[in-house]
XYZ file of C-alpha atoms in Angstrom:
428
model
C 13.397 -23.604 25.013
C 15.534 -24.907 22.760
C 17.743 -22.760 20.740
C 16.607 -23.837 17.272
C 14.080 -23.274 16.195
C 12.213 -25.032 12.750
C 10.658 -23.282 9.965
C 7.889 -24.915 7.244
C 7.819 -22.687 4.048
C 4.246 -22.131 2.314
C 5.473 -21.757 -1.395
C 8.468 -21.774 -2.960
C 7.659 -18.475 -5.632
C 10.498 -15.947 -6.096
C 10.203 -14.063 -2.415
C 9.671 -16.825 -1.048
C 13.322 -17.746 -2.311
C 14.467 -15.019 -1.380
C 13.553 -15.733 2.223
C 15.655 -18.791 1.829
C 18.448 -17.178 0.179
C 18.751 -14.126 2.832
C 18.699 -16.434 6.212
C 21.142 -18.455 4.542
C 23.190 -15.863 3.876
C 22.768 -13.905 7.116
C 21.987 -16.963 9.211
C 25.577 -16.829 11.272
C 25.056 -13.199 11.658
C 21.343 -13.785 13.112
C 22.094 -16.748 15.115
C 25.319 -14.869 16.377
C 22.595 -11.786 17.396
C 20.085 -14.991 18.956
C 21.094 -16.870 20.270
C 18.641 -18.506 18.261
C 19.991 -21.488 14.572
C 16.421 -21.095 12.388
C 16.287 -23.458 9.640
C 13.688 -23.993 7.247
C 12.892 -27.697 7.403
C 9.894 -27.745 5.409
C 8.458 -26.187 2.186
C 4.795 -26.907 0.578
C 4.649 -26.606 -3.224
C 2.105 -27.723 -5.772
C 5.071 -29.455 -8.171
C 7.807 -31.022 -6.165
C 10.324 -31.576 -8.644
C 9.918 -27.192 -9.977
C 11.738 -27.212 -6.720
C 14.145 -30.005 -5.918
C 16.986 -28.011 -6.389
C 16.468 -25.460 -4.506
C 15.489 -27.811 -2.001
C 18.394 -29.630 -1.938
C 20.562 -26.994 -2.590
C 19.432 -25.309 0.631
C 18.540 -28.805 3.157
C 15.460 -28.931 3.670
C 12.146 -31.347 2.980
C 9.724 -30.462 -0.518
C 5.585 -31.794 0.911
C 2.334 -31.296 -0.813
C -0.189 -32.221 1.942
C -0.304 -28.773 3.960
C -0.781 -31.445 7.437
C 3.156 -32.050 7.340
C 3.699 -28.372 8.232
C 1.231 -27.736 10.507
C 0.874 -30.613 12.346
C 4.493 -31.150 12.568
C 5.182 -31.234 16.291
C 8.439 -29.560 15.159
C 7.442 -26.450 12.771
C 7.301 -23.953 15.411
C 7.089 -21.271 12.633
C 4.931 -21.170 9.496
C 5.258 -18.117 6.249
C 3.115 -17.956 4.596
C 4.038 -16.792 1.040
C 1.173 -18.083 -1.458
C -0.722 -14.964 -1.368
C -4.237 -14.269 -2.242
C -6.808 -15.480 0.338
C -7.742 -18.940 -0.052
C -5.886 -20.888 0.394
C -4.142 -19.087 2.733
C -6.428 -17.820 5.099
C -6.943 -22.197 5.809
C -3.703 -22.766 5.858
C -2.821 -19.918 8.277
C -5.479 -20.601 10.691
C -4.889 -24.390 10.658
C -1.014 -23.489 11.849
C -1.776 -20.984 14.654
C -4.865 -23.674 15.909
C -1.851 -26.070 15.945
C 0.296 -23.430 18.214
C 2.886 -22.224 15.481
C 3.942 -18.352 14.671
C 2.779 -17.275 12.030
C 4.888 -14.457 9.344
C 3.070 -13.351 5.515
C 3.364 -10.718 3.222
C -0.364 -11.279 2.332
C -1.628 -7.550 2.333
C -5.103 -8.797 0.466
C -5.607 -10.973 3.921
C -4.879 -8.909 6.480
C -7.182 -6.418 4.554
C -10.033 -8.010 4.502
C -9.573 -10.540 6.963
C -7.210 -9.454 9.477
C -8.865 -9.414 12.702
C -10.140 -12.961 12.738
C -6.654 -14.236 12.430
C -5.271 -12.025 14.869
C -7.720 -13.296 17.070
C -7.480 -16.778 16.600
C -3.019 -16.222 17.143
C -4.175 -14.544 20.466
C -6.939 -17.544 21.350
C -3.621 -19.529 20.792
C -1.157 -17.309 22.880
C 1.004 -17.456 19.251
C 2.567 -14.710 17.529
C 1.537 -13.590 14.283
C 3.409 -10.878 12.660
C 2.691 -9.682 8.509
C 5.894 -6.444 7.699
C 5.949 -6.997 4.558
C 2.376 -7.119 3.743
C 2.957 -3.280 3.479
C 6.022 -0.824 1.873
C 8.148 -4.237 0.476
C 11.281 -3.673 1.885
C 10.634 -0.586 3.976
C 10.315 -0.792 7.526
C 7.214 1.337 8.054
C 4.130 -1.517 10.301
C 6.888 -2.350 13.256
C 8.068 1.403 13.578
C 4.886 2.466 13.791
C 3.399 0.204 17.039
C 6.759 1.236 18.830
C 7.695 4.216 17.403
C 4.815 5.790 17.260
C 3.698 4.754 20.364
C 3.793 8.287 22.792
C 2.535 10.062 19.574
C -0.433 11.540 18.238
C -0.286 10.858 14.346
C -2.959 13.025 12.690
C -2.550 11.942 8.651
C -0.292 9.087 6.552
C -0.534 9.240 2.872
C 2.041 7.467 0.409
C 2.934 6.203 -2.898
C 2.502 2.632 -1.948
C 2.169 0.244 -5.351
C 4.747 0.463 -7.303
C 3.427 -0.190 -10.782
C 1.185 2.795 -10.722
C 4.346 5.262 -9.785
C 6.768 3.546 -12.195
C 3.782 4.359 -15.372
C 3.330 7.518 -13.862
C 6.722 8.500 -13.714
C 7.424 7.001 -17.124
C 4.206 9.248 -18.024
C 5.982 12.386 -17.160
C 9.070 12.677 -17.082
C 9.065 10.733 -21.145
C 6.310 11.508 -22.608
C 4.251 8.334 -22.625
C 0.848 7.999 -22.604
C -0.717 5.258 -20.485
C -1.161 2.089 -22.389
C 2.471 2.342 -23.610
C 3.860 2.726 -19.319
C 2.090 0.560 -18.709
C 3.907 -1.704 -21.341
C 6.385 -0.894 -20.299
C 6.046 -2.314 -16.816
C 4.320 -4.970 -17.385
C 7.747 -5.629 -19.644
C 9.992 -5.019 -17.047
C 8.280 -7.137 -14.330
C 6.898 -4.618 -12.565
C 3.318 -5.334 -14.207
C 1.277 -8.501 -13.777
C -0.487 -9.874 -17.358
C -3.763 -8.338 -15.168
C -3.279 -5.337 -14.154
C -6.098 -4.878 -12.634
C -5.871 -4.542 -8.650
C -2.461 -1.964 -9.074
C -3.924 0.348 -12.003
C -7.706 0.371 -9.735
C -6.023 1.467 -6.692
C -7.360 -2.168 -5.749
C -2.922 -2.457 -4.472
C -3.155 0.501 -2.718
C -6.650 0.776 -0.193
C -5.725 -2.828 0.866
C -2.329 -1.940 2.260
C -3.935 1.586 3.795
C -6.074 -0.735 5.099
C -2.850 -2.057 7.244
C -2.070 1.383 7.772
C -4.511 3.058 9.209
C -5.579 0.382 11.338
C -1.337 0.430 13.169
C -1.389 4.375 12.158
C -5.085 4.955 14.033
C -6.578 1.938 15.231
C -9.364 2.392 11.897
C -11.200 -0.351 11.041
C -11.924 0.519 7.389
C -12.938 -2.168 4.663
C -13.051 -1.153 1.106
C -16.241 -0.118 0.667
C -14.783 2.769 3.440
C -12.262 4.182 0.830
C -13.013 6.658 -1.707
C -10.961 4.689 -4.802
C -9.583 6.150 -7.798
C -7.390 4.186 -10.254
C -4.069 5.761 -13.115
C -6.416 4.356 -15.540
C -7.754 7.996 -16.448
C -4.828 10.464 -16.156
C -4.036 12.366 -19.443
C -0.647 13.177 -21.162
C -2.582 16.257 -22.233
C -3.209 16.670 -17.486
C 0.486 15.353 -17.115
C 1.347 18.442 -19.038
C -0.320 20.634 -17.354
C -0.001 19.859 -13.758
C 4.421 20.263 -14.653
C 3.424 23.091 -15.933
C 1.586 24.140 -12.544
C 4.515 22.210 -10.306
C 3.105 19.768 -10.131
C 3.970 16.157 -9.822
C 1.169 13.229 -10.463
C 0.878 10.676 -8.280
C -1.293 7.741 -7.114
C -2.069 8.991 -3.547
C -2.870 6.707 0.027
C -4.442 8.690 2.229
C -5.920 8.130 5.353
C -6.035 11.469 7.929
C -8.774 12.402 11.144
C -10.160 14.856 10.358
C -13.355 17.015 12.539
C -16.051 13.780 12.142
C -13.428 11.520 12.203
C -11.519 9.159 10.203
C -11.530 9.313 6.446
C -9.832 7.047 3.546
C -9.409 7.987 -0.224
C -6.898 6.368 -2.826
C -7.197 8.215 -6.074
C -4.708 10.028 -8.686
C -3.460 12.727 -7.039
C -1.877 17.335 -8.402
C 1.665 16.827 -6.238
C 4.014 20.425 -5.094
C 7.425 19.623 -6.600
C 9.077 20.510 -3.119
C 7.309 17.984 -1.064
C 8.914 14.907 -0.573
C 6.356 12.592 -1.809
C 7.161 14.168 -5.133
C 10.627 13.373 -5.381
C 9.886 9.556 -5.133
C 10.279 7.943 -8.837
C 9.938 4.700 -10.873
C 9.403 1.284 -9.196
C 9.544 2.716 -4.756
C 7.738 3.260 -2.891
C 7.048 6.484 0.075
C 5.381 6.957 3.325
C 4.630 10.409 5.101
C 3.320 10.357 8.473
C 3.040 13.695 10.238
C 2.031 13.703 13.729
C 1.793 16.027 16.952
C 4.986 14.766 18.763
C 7.955 14.131 15.255
C 5.755 16.527 12.365
C 6.454 15.157 9.329
C 8.372 12.291 8.760
C 9.299 9.906 5.636
C 9.759 6.273 4.913
C 11.178 5.404 1.822
C 12.490 2.509 -0.168
C 11.643 -0.898 -2.674
C 8.647 -1.292 -1.990
C 8.795 -5.258 -3.893
C 11.343 -6.797 -5.175
C 12.175 -10.363 -3.807
C 15.041 -9.217 -1.837
C 13.613 -7.056 0.208
C 10.183 -7.560 0.491
C 12.624 -11.490 2.086
C 14.822 -9.119 4.455
C 11.175 -7.523 6.395
C 10.398 -10.854 6.562
C 13.305 -12.630 8.217
C 12.610 -9.307 10.789
C 9.789 -11.452 11.640
C 11.570 -14.516 11.532
C 13.745 -13.004 14.108
C 11.470 -11.293 16.193
C 9.119 -14.022 16.462
C 12.232 -16.614 17.676
C 13.241 -13.661 20.578
C 10.144 -13.350 21.941
C 9.806 -17.124 21.786
C 13.000 -18.227 23.730
C 12.739 -15.643 25.910
C 9.208 -17.009 26.449
C 7.232 -13.027 26.193
C 3.761 -13.649 25.388
C 2.955 -12.083 21.959
C 0.726 -9.552 22.028
C -0.681 -8.922 18.993
C 1.405 -6.969 16.463
C -1.091 -3.905 15.881
C -0.918 -3.095 19.750
C -3.879 0.089 18.426
C -7.917 -1.507 19.758
C -9.238 -1.362 16.267
C -12.653 1.531 16.944
C -11.729 4.570 15.672
C -14.675 6.166 14.820
C -14.567 6.925 10.656
C -15.781 10.128 9.235
C -18.851 10.633 6.875
C -17.208 11.137 2.976
C -20.450 13.064 1.922
C -18.876 16.381 4.661
C -15.027 15.564 3.812
C -13.909 18.088 1.795
C -11.623 17.939 -1.198
C -9.084 19.607 -3.625
C -10.077 18.580 -7.178
C -8.550 19.275 -10.971
C -10.781 18.858 -13.744
C -9.751 19.379 -17.389
C -12.850 18.900 -19.896
C -12.775 18.782 -23.450
C -15.275 21.557 -24.701
C -17.575 21.821 -27.153
C -17.376 24.475 -30.691
C -18.910 26.939 -27.763
C -17.033 29.610 -27.412
C -16.438 29.179 -23.459
C -15.573 32.658 -22.187
C -13.371 31.326 -18.375
C -13.607 34.793 -16.699
C -17.728 34.461 -17.110
C -17.236 30.911 -15.808
C -15.232 31.706 -12.371
C -17.479 34.329 -12.267
C -20.541 31.339 -12.074
C -18.425 28.371 -9.983
C -17.643 31.260 -6.915
C -21.310 32.556 -7.029
C -22.407 28.949 -6.120
C -20.409 28.783 -4.143
C -16.576 27.040 -6.093
C -13.823 28.124 -4.870
C -11.817 28.599 -7.989
C -7.993 28.735 -7.584
C -7.066 27.803 -11.053
C -9.130 28.160 -14.708
C -7.543 28.897 -17.518
C -8.006 27.377 -22.010
C -4.923 24.964 -23.082
C -3.481 27.557 -26.220
C -3.103 24.664 -28.573
C -6.227 22.770 -27.803
C -10.030 23.524 -26.713
C -9.113 22.345 -22.972
C -10.239 23.599 -19.871
C -8.138 22.958 -17.095
C -9.328 24.235 -13.581
C -9.055 23.817 -10.211
C -10.427 23.979 -7.238
C -10.522 23.647 -3.130
C -12.183 23.276 -0.299
C -15.575 20.938 -2.258
C -17.421 17.863 -0.212
C -18.782 14.828 -2.446
C -22.151 16.376 -3.855
C -20.709 19.716 -4.278
C -18.280 17.919 -6.554
C -20.759 15.538 -8.476
C -22.541 19.055 -8.941
C -19.947 20.518 -10.839
C -19.101 18.179 -12.254
C -21.841 17.243 -14.189
C -21.991 21.563 -15.286
C -19.137 21.313 -16.497
C -20.449 18.446 -19.058
C -22.817 20.900 -20.264
C -19.713 22.481 -21.592
C -17.727 19.291 -22.892
C -16.318 16.118 -22.725
C -14.473 15.214 -18.563
C -11.711 14.128 -19.183
C -9.230 14.462 -16.109
C -10.633 13.857 -12.661
C -7.670 14.068 -10.101
C -7.249 15.690 -6.215
C -4.983 18.031 -5.099
C -1.969 17.691 -2.302
C -2.438 20.985 -0.686
C -4.509 24.416 -2.148
C -2.902 25.239 -5.323
C -2.840 29.760 -4.315
C -0.587 28.571 -1.157
C 2.067 26.204 -3.659
């Protein structure tokens, strides 16, 4: 087996350029530790003229035809960093079928088409790794695949979207409203000009699909998750949350309940004493509960060129090591998919609801008494001192009962805030 492994890079944007720079900076160290020289030979780009300076500085060729990489017998490993689904999927499949190992950071692709791609990698006995697809620079997937191999995970929940965490931090700490926080996130480059995937929870949902596969062997799709973004988080509810001892966070969670695996993404009131409440701004954190280890938190930058590039390089080194030692390539995620999914209609959750009341005065005590008689467990209910706004927390509600509760509250006024609550309020 040769001691040099040659790389073809698909894309040369911010993260890909970070890979180029980190590999150049760490090349001698990597070679000293592995005995393998990793070198970028080619990069696929749309406009070679725009990227000529980077290619010249690092001594690799720019190409515009994918086959110049996938059918080049000298290329051992392909790194896909162009993003989105197409043509990334077609390019990756072509590389695998031509005997190339592949590294990607493409969470959308893994979440939607991971099974198909993994099957092709297995068929052609090549590696397919994607550590950087979740959590940017945080080592998440490899620890789940190895460190928890002898453990049983019961819950994995986290802040996995830096854009929304930055926005919610500003709303909590600087009393910004949603639009102001979004504008600032966009100005700083944390949010795209079209922030839909971030603020509507789709980005976080894709990441939880991947984490669910590693933690539980769950074969999830978007339709299996309950997904709610942060567009309707209001400043008044943020103030109430703080008063009650909570931070508001967009939380993704996959957990095991009696009926199977359940998953959701939603804005949640997180007790200030919980480790996830302490994660601010664009940082990410994943909180794991398991039978053996107990509770653990993995924390760090969830995005950015250098953190993501470092995760990509960790996959690159893993592939190079295994290929050089002529080891077989097992699937990155060793868990067999197929864990039973729970029927969401029977899964209980806790909720915070706020209502802008009609002019008619409402007796809080009478309302709570009425709701509790109907079987709801209302553990907090209060009127804001300066406005006609009712806030309540109800524990252990199934979806159908929650919808019925919203309908009843709507007769009292206009529903404003709907957030989850981590843990039982009367235990905080």
